């Protein structure tokens, strides 16, 4: 691991240009994807950097479009809204579902069943 | 390969720091929101990898390269990332090159020392160093060509 130490020092000194997420972890996630056999160093770096940009972009757009600007908060529902409303975040709708009350869920379930019965 | 599901999470502390840096000062980010962003980031990696891999497969390549990742960003409609990514890659490559030069200088110094000690050990060292040069400079790169 001694090889990694100079890396860390470098990242600390110029955090703006370099990356702060661990490359090894990103590689692990990438490798868990089916059919991926090998990834070159530049591709790994770019994916890590892109993930950081993505985190910033998601947080900022959820915050700016959400109601939290007055209260200075970013909440889960802001993110769920962003996933639903912004096209580039659509791929997140499965893991960022909108929360609804159980009461409302049962209501809509009932409605659906009634509609089914009508057909 | 990931053995535990939590291996596929990104470190919370780092994610939190990135979020804080992106938002205006003093914004409170709920714990649930942080967890959601972290999960979203993992999904983003998988999505990008899968897109990039499609490009590599189309070109009949086994190894994902920088071009594949950039093409994936375009496909995912994250064109806004392209420019900062290219810049960051440039800086990264320069850093790698600089590191190589530094280690080369160290190697030469070492060689000089060894050479003054005795000739035989110097030859051995040269051989070792030659191998080092061909290998990518980072530990991560070692598994590059290993297939799963």
mmCIF file of C-alpha atoms in Angstrom:
data_model
loop_
_atom_site.group_PDB
_atom_site.id
_atom_site.type_symbol
_atom_site.label_atom_id
_atom_site.label_comp_id
_atom_site.label_asym_id
_atom_site.label_seq_id
_atom_site.Cartn_x
_atom_site.Cartn_y
_atom_site.Cartn_z
ATOM 1 C CA UNK A 1 0.000 0.000 0.000
ATOM 2 C CA UNK A 2 2.998 2.277 0.312
ATOM 3 C CA UNK A 3 2.569 3.085 -3.358
ATOM 4 C CA UNK A 4 -0.695 4.815 -2.581
ATOM 5 C CA UNK A 5 0.670 7.239 -0.051
ATOM 6 C CA UNK A 6 2.102 9.786 -2.440
ATOM 7 C CA UNK A 7 -1.264 9.767 -4.174
ATOM 8 C CA UNK A 8 -3.097 10.800 -1.071
ATOM 9 C CA UNK A 9 -0.727 13.632 -0.338
ATOM 10 C CA UNK A 10 -1.204 14.898 -3.845
ATOM 11 C CA UNK A 11 -4.963 14.742 -3.620
ATOM 12 C CA UNK A 12 -4.931 16.768 -0.463
ATOM 13 C CA UNK A 13 -2.867 19.554 -1.934
ATOM 14 C CA UNK A 14 -4.935 20.003 -5.080
ATOM 15 C CA UNK A 15 -8.340 18.625 -4.223
ATOM 16 C CA UNK A 16 -10.019 20.749 -6.881
ATOM 17 C CA UNK A 17 -8.325 19.023 -9.780
ATOM 18 C CA UNK A 18 -7.929 15.577 -8.316
ATOM 19 C CA UNK A 19 -10.362 13.082 -6.933
ATOM 20 C CA UNK A 20 -11.442 12.390 -3.396
ATOM 21 C CA UNK A 21 -13.443 9.192 -3.841
ATOM 22 C CA UNK A 22 -11.417 5.991 -3.468
ATOM 23 C CA UNK A 23 -10.508 4.611 -6.885
ATOM 24 C CA UNK A 24 -10.302 1.066 -5.532
ATOM 25 C CA UNK A 25 -13.915 1.180 -4.359
ATOM 26 C CA UNK A 26 -15.128 2.564 -7.658
ATOM 27 C CA UNK A 27 -13.296 -0.216 -9.452
ATOM 28 C CA UNK A 28 -15.005 -2.781 -7.226
ATOM 29 C CA UNK A 29 -18.410 -1.393 -8.170
ATOM 30 C CA UNK A 30 -17.494 -1.285 -11.849
ATOM 31 C CA UNK A 31 -16.273 -4.871 -11.756
ATOM 32 C CA UNK A 32 -19.521 -6.015 -10.176
ATOM 33 C CA UNK A 33 -21.210 -5.055 -13.426
ATOM 34 C CA UNK A 34 -21.761 -8.080 -15.682
ATOM 35 C CA UNK A 35 -19.560 -8.571 -18.765
ATOM 36 C CA UNK A 36 -16.920 -6.134 -17.604
ATOM 37 C CA UNK A 37 -13.555 -7.829 -17.830
ATOM 38 C CA UNK A 38 -10.977 -5.101 -17.501
ATOM 39 C CA UNK A 39 -10.819 -1.371 -17.085
ATOM 40 C CA UNK A 40 -7.850 0.773 -17.903
ATOM 41 C CA UNK A 41 -6.451 3.321 -15.510
ATOM 42 C CA UNK A 42 -7.766 6.382 -17.369
ATOM 43 C CA UNK A 43 -11.269 4.955 -17.597
ATOM 44 C CA UNK A 44 -11.208 4.236 -13.887
ATOM 45 C CA UNK A 45 -10.050 7.745 -13.108
ATOM 46 C CA UNK A 46 -12.701 9.293 -15.357
ATOM 47 C CA UNK A 47 -15.509 7.236 -13.842
ATOM 48 C CA UNK A 48 -14.423 8.238 -10.343
ATOM 49 C CA UNK A 49 -14.269 11.893 -11.312
ATOM 50 C CA UNK A 50 -17.610 11.666 -13.105
ATOM 51 C CA UNK A 51 -19.179 10.184 -9.970
ATOM 52 C CA UNK A 52 -18.011 13.179 -7.973
ATOM 53 C CA UNK A 53 -19.432 15.568 -10.552
ATOM 54 C CA UNK A 54 -22.642 13.589 -10.492
ATOM 55 C CA UNK A 55 -22.960 13.813 -6.705
ATOM 56 C CA UNK A 56 -22.467 17.588 -6.872
ATOM 57 C CA UNK A 57 -24.891 17.965 -9.739
ATOM 58 C CA UNK A 58 -27.589 15.830 -8.117
ATOM 59 C CA UNK A 59 -27.293 17.571 -4.759
ATOM 60 C CA UNK A 60 -27.313 21.039 -6.255
ATOM 61 C CA UNK A 61 -30.184 20.539 -8.673
ATOM 62 C CA UNK A 62 -32.336 18.791 -6.057
ATOM 63 C CA UNK A 63 -31.636 21.648 -3.678
ATOM 64 C CA UNK A 64 -32.247 24.473 -6.157
ATOM 65 C CA UNK A 65 -35.515 23.001 -7.383
ATOM 66 C CA UNK A 66 -36.735 22.003 -3.963
ATOM 67 C CA UNK A 67 -38.532 23.986 -1.297
ATOM 68 C CA UNK A 68 -35.507 23.787 0.974
ATOM 69 C CA UNK A 69 -33.960 26.994 -0.303
ATOM 70 C CA UNK A 70 -35.845 29.016 2.265
ATOM 71 C CA UNK A 71 -35.089 26.677 5.139
ATOM 72 C CA UNK A 72 -31.595 25.768 3.966
ATOM 73 C CA UNK A 73 -32.238 22.047 3.970
ATOM 74 C CA UNK A 74 -31.914 19.243 1.490
ATOM 75 C CA UNK A 75 -34.294 16.411 2.212
ATOM 76 C CA UNK A 76 -35.037 13.025 0.739
ATOM 77 C CA UNK A 77 -38.171 14.228 -1.010
ATOM 78 C CA UNK A 78 -36.150 16.853 -2.918
ATOM 79 C CA UNK A 79 -34.048 14.030 -4.326
ATOM 80 C CA UNK A 80 -37.048 11.863 -5.150
ATOM 81 C CA UNK A 81 -38.586 14.845 -6.952
ATOM 82 C CA UNK A 82 -35.394 15.447 -8.890
ATOM 83 C CA UNK A 83 -35.315 11.795 -9.969
ATOM 84 C CA UNK A 84 -38.856 12.046 -11.214
ATOM 85 C CA UNK A 85 -38.783 15.477 -12.804
ATOM 86 C CA UNK A 86 -35.337 15.728 -14.351
ATOM 87 C CA UNK A 87 -34.838 13.540 -17.362
ATOM 88 C CA UNK A 88 -31.168 12.820 -16.776
ATOM 89 C CA UNK A 89 -32.000 11.545 -13.297
ATOM 90 C CA UNK A 90 -34.751 9.204 -14.441
ATOM 91 C CA UNK A 91 -32.510 6.183 -13.988
ATOM 92 C CA UNK A 92 -32.683 6.873 -10.247
ATOM 93 C CA UNK A 93 -36.447 6.523 -9.864
ATOM 94 C CA UNK A 94 -36.111 2.883 -8.762
ATOM 95 C CA UNK A 95 -33.807 3.644 -5.880
ATOM 96 C CA UNK A 96 -35.311 7.041 -5.040
ATOM 97 C CA UNK A 97 -39.014 6.272 -4.950
ATOM 98 C CA UNK A 98 -41.378 8.953 -3.815
ATOM 99 C CA UNK A 99 -42.678 8.371 -0.360
ATOM 100 C CA UNK A 100 -46.396 8.128 0.105
ATOM 101 C CA UNK A 101 -48.520 7.453 3.134
ATOM 102 C CA UNK A 102 -49.723 3.900 3.582
ATOM 103 C CA UNK A 103 -53.242 5.325 3.748
ATOM 104 C CA UNK A 104 -52.872 6.853 0.281
ATOM 105 C CA UNK A 105 -51.285 3.699 -1.052
ATOM 106 C CA UNK A 106 -54.203 1.542 0.053
ATOM 107 C CA UNK A 107 -56.591 4.052 -1.409
ATOM 108 C CA UNK A 108 -54.948 3.929 -4.818
ATOM 109 C CA UNK A 109 -54.679 0.152 -4.592
ATOM 110 C CA UNK A 110 -58.398 -0.038 -3.948
ATOM 111 C CA UNK A 111 -59.107 2.273 -6.842
ATOM 112 C CA UNK A 112 -57.007 0.138 -9.145
ATOM 113 C CA UNK A 113 -58.839 -2.981 -8.066
ATOM 114 C CA UNK A 114 -62.180 -1.314 -8.667
ATOM 115 C CA UNK A 115 -61.058 -0.256 -12.110
ATOM 116 C CA UNK A 116 -59.952 -3.776 -12.830
ATOM 117 C CA UNK A 117 -63.307 -5.089 -11.737
ATOM 118 C CA UNK A 118 -65.058 -2.628 -14.066
ATOM 119 C CA UNK A 119 -63.262 -3.951 -17.114
ATOM 120 C CA UNK B 1 -15.183 -9.065 -6.608
ATOM 121 C CA UNK B 2 -17.416 -7.575 -3.989
ATOM 122 C CA UNK B 3 -18.103 -10.028 -1.241
ATOM 123 C CA UNK B 4 -20.440 -8.046 0.964
ATOM 124 C CA UNK B 5 -23.168 -5.723 -0.246
ATOM 125 C CA UNK B 6 -21.686 -2.809 1.708
ATOM 126 C CA UNK B 7 -18.570 -3.158 -0.446
ATOM 127 C CA UNK B 8 -20.597 -1.526 -3.187
ATOM 128 C CA UNK B 9 -21.208 1.604 -1.154
ATOM 129 C CA UNK B 10 -19.042 4.647 -1.421
ATOM 130 C CA UNK B 11 -17.589 6.043 1.811
ATOM 131 C CA UNK B 12 -20.142 8.246 3.543
ATOM 132 C CA UNK B 13 -17.638 10.761 4.852
ATOM 133 C CA UNK B 14 -16.327 11.516 1.367
ATOM 134 C CA UNK B 15 -19.816 11.703 -0.143
ATOM 135 C CA UNK B 16 -20.914 14.074 2.611
ATOM 136 C CA UNK B 17 -17.917 16.307 1.973
ATOM 137 C CA UNK B 18 -18.619 16.445 -1.762
ATOM 138 C CA UNK B 19 -22.263 17.338 -1.111
ATOM 139 C CA UNK B 20 -21.263 20.067 1.351
ATOM 140 C CA UNK B 21 -18.849 21.536 -1.169
ATOM 141 C CA UNK B 22 -21.505 21.629 -3.870
ATOM 142 C CA UNK B 23 -24.203 23.336 -1.793
ATOM 143 C CA UNK B 24 -24.201 26.870 -0.417
ATOM 144 C CA UNK B 25 -22.752 27.276 3.066
ATOM 145 C CA UNK B 26 -24.929 26.271 5.978
ATOM 146 C CA UNK B 27 -27.324 24.007 4.113
ATOM 147 C CA UNK B 28 -28.478 21.137 6.266
ATOM 148 C CA UNK B 29 -28.543 17.781 4.486
ATOM 149 C CA UNK B 30 -30.698 15.162 6.158
ATOM 150 C CA UNK B 31 -29.215 11.773 6.912
ATOM 151 C CA UNK B 32 -31.735 10.142 4.642
ATOM 152 C CA UNK B 33 -30.816 12.489 1.801
ATOM 153 C CA UNK B 34 -27.120 11.734 2.235
ATOM 154 C CA UNK B 35 -27.759 8.017 2.141
ATOM 155 C CA UNK B 36 -29.921 8.416 -0.945
ATOM 156 C CA UNK B 37 -27.239 10.429 -2.773
ATOM 157 C CA UNK B 38 -24.635 7.844 -1.860
ATOM 158 C CA UNK B 39 -26.776 5.053 -3.267
ATOM 159 C CA UNK B 40 -27.519 7.128 -6.335
ATOM 160 C CA UNK B 41 -23.765 7.524 -6.848
ATOM 161 C CA UNK B 42 -23.247 3.758 -6.779
ATOM 162 C CA UNK B 43 -26.036 3.300 -9.299
ATOM 163 C CA UNK B 44 -24.478 6.021 -11.427
ATOM 164 C CA UNK B 45 -21.189 4.084 -11.491
ATOM 165 C CA UNK B 46 -22.991 0.913 -12.564
ATOM 166 C CA UNK B 47 -25.005 2.715 -15.222
ATOM 167 C CA UNK B 48 -21.934 4.473 -16.604
ATOM 168 C CA UNK B 49 -19.952 1.233 -16.587
ATOM 169 C CA UNK B 50 -22.660 -0.610 -18.423
ATOM 170 C CA UNK B 51 -22.928 2.139 -21.060
ATOM 171 C CA UNK B 52 -19.148 2.342 -21.458
ATOM 172 C CA UNK B 53 -18.933 -1.423 -21.711
ATOM 173 C CA UNK B 54 -21.421 -1.411 -24.556
ATOM 174 C CA UNK B 55 -19.157 0.932 -26.481
ATOM 175 C CA UNK B 56 -16.142 -1.264 -25.793
ATOM 176 C CA UNK B 57 -18.018 -4.378 -26.880
ATOM 177 C CA UNK B 58 -19.184 -2.712 -30.064
ATOM 178 C CA UNK B 59 -15.565 -1.994 -30.878
ATOM 179 C CA UNK B 60 -14.676 -5.590 -29.910
ATOM 180 C CA UNK B 61 -12.413 -4.468 -27.098
ATOM 181 C CA UNK B 62 -12.178 -6.168 -23.749
ATOM 182 C CA UNK B 63 -10.753 -3.258 -21.820
ATOM 183 C CA UNK B 64 -12.777 -0.149 -21.029
ATOM 184 C CA UNK B 65 -10.878 2.994 -21.945
ATOM 185 C CA UNK B 66 -11.273 6.725 -21.429
ATOM 186 C CA UNK B 67 -13.119 7.176 -24.727
ATOM 187 C CA UNK B 68 -15.729 4.636 -23.672
ATOM 188 C CA UNK B 69 -16.400 6.487 -20.432
ATOM 189 C CA UNK B 70 -16.714 9.826 -22.220
ATOM 190 C CA UNK B 71 -19.043 8.296 -24.819
ATOM 191 C CA UNK B 72 -21.112 6.867 -21.965
ATOM 192 C CA UNK B 73 -21.455 10.338 -20.411
ATOM 193 C CA UNK B 74 -22.788 11.640 -23.690
ATOM 194 C CA UNK B 75 -25.227 8.781 -24.005
ATOM 195 C CA UNK B 76 -26.443 9.385 -20.464
ATOM 196 C CA UNK B 77 -26.940 13.034 -21.377
ATOM 197 C CA UNK B 78 -24.325 14.264 -18.958
ATOM 198 C CA UNK B 79 -22.549 16.290 -21.615
ATOM 199 C CA UNK B 80 -21.970 18.951 -18.986
ATOM 200 C CA UNK B 81 -19.374 16.638 -17.413
ATOM 201 C CA UNK B 82 -17.345 16.172 -20.591
ATOM 202 C CA UNK B 83 -15.301 19.337 -20.386
ATOM 203 C CA UNK B 84 -14.375 19.074 -16.679
ATOM 204 C CA UNK B 85 -13.613 15.381 -17.186
ATOM 205 C CA UNK B 86 -11.245 16.045 -20.062
ATOM 206 C CA UNK B 87 -9.483 18.719 -18.036
ATOM 207 C CA UNK B 88 -9.182 16.472 -15.008
ATOM 208 C CA UNK B 89 -7.810 13.630 -17.117
ATOM 209 C CA UNK B 90 -5.189 15.933 -18.574
ATOM 210 C CA UNK B 91 -4.055 16.976 -15.103
ATOM 211 C CA UNK B 92 -4.127 13.381 -13.923
ATOM 212 C CA UNK B 93 -1.976 12.204 -16.803
ATOM 213 C CA UNK B 94 0.534 14.963 -16.153
ATOM 214 C CA UNK B 95 0.643 13.928 -12.509
ATOM 215 C CA UNK B 96 1.294 10.322 -13.485
ATOM 216 C CA UNK B 97 4.093 11.403 -15.790
ATOM 217 C CA UNK B 98 5.616 13.586 -13.094
ATOM 218 C CA UNK B 99 5.525 10.701 -10.658
ATOM 219 C CA UNK B 100 7.299 8.513 -13.185
ATOM 220 C CA UNK B 101 10.035 11.086 -13.601
ATOM 221 C CA UNK B 102 10.500 11.391 -9.871
ATOM 222 C CA UNK B 103 10.783 7.645 -9.434
ATOM 223 C CA UNK B 104 13.183 7.512 -12.361
ATOM 224 C CA UNK B 105 15.387 10.082 -10.694
ATOM 225 C CA UNK B 106 15.320 8.093 -7.483
ATOM 226 C CA UNK B 107 16.224 4.987 -9.423
ATOM 227 C CA UNK B 108 19.220 6.684 -10.987
ATOM 228 C CA UNK B 109 20.437 7.856 -7.612
ATOM 229 C CA UNK B 110 20.060 4.354 -6.288
ATOM 230 C CA UNK B 111 21.904 2.967 -9.268
ATOM 231 C CA UNK B 112 24.819 5.295 -8.693
ATOM 232 C CA UNK B 113 25.083 4.177 -5.112
ATOM 233 C CA UNK B 114 24.843 0.533 -5.995
ATOM 234 C CA UNK B 115 27.336 0.978 -8.803
ATOM 235 C CA UNK B 116 29.942 2.338 -6.457
ATOM 236 C CA UNK B 117 29.414 -0.641 -4.152
ATOM 237 C CA UNK B 118 29.947 -3.375 -6.703
ATOM 238 C CA UNK B 119 29.180 -4.067 -10.327
ATOM 239 C CA UNK B 120 27.221 -7.254 -9.946
ATOM 240 C CA UNK B 121 24.484 -5.785 -7.802
ATOM 241 C CA UNK B 122 24.184 -2.934 -10.229
ATOM 242 C CA UNK B 123 23.339 -5.252 -13.088
ATOM 243 C CA UNK B 124 20.635 -6.898 -11.061
ATOM 244 C CA UNK B 125 19.166 -3.578 -10.155
ATOM 245 C CA UNK B 126 19.001 -2.488 -13.740
ATOM 246 C CA UNK B 127 17.039 -5.555 -14.623
ATOM 247 C CA UNK B 128 14.581 -4.998 -11.808
ATOM 248 C CA UNK B 129 14.102 -1.396 -12.705
ATOM 249 C CA UNK B 130 13.452 -2.236 -16.285
ATOM 250 C CA UNK B 131 10.504 -4.330 -15.238
ATOM 251 C CA UNK B 132 9.188 -1.613 -13.012
ATOM 252 C CA UNK B 133 9.139 0.810 -15.848
ATOM 253 C CA UNK B 134 6.881 -1.305 -17.955
ATOM 254 C CA UNK B 135 4.358 -1.725 -15.244
ATOM 255 C CA UNK B 136 1.777 1.003 -14.719
ATOM 256 C CA UNK B 137 2.862 3.152 -11.818
ATOM 257 C CA UNK B 138 -0.054 2.420 -9.550
ATOM 258 C CA UNK B 139 -1.145 -0.510 -7.524
ATOM 259 C CA UNK B 140 -4.628 -0.285 -9.017
ATOM 260 C CA UNK B 141 -3.344 -0.861 -12.481
ATOM 261 C CA UNK B 142 -1.894 -4.231 -11.669
ATOM 262 C CA UNK B 143 -5.176 -6.020 -12.015
ATOM 263 C CA UNK B 144 -6.016 -4.209 -15.174
ATOM 264 C CA UNK B 145 -5.744 -7.134 -17.482
ATOM 265 C CA UNK B 146 -6.954 -9.767 -15.046
ATOM 266 C CA UNK B 147 -10.149 -11.339 -16.163
ATOM 267 C CA UNK B 148 -12.894 -12.223 -13.797
#
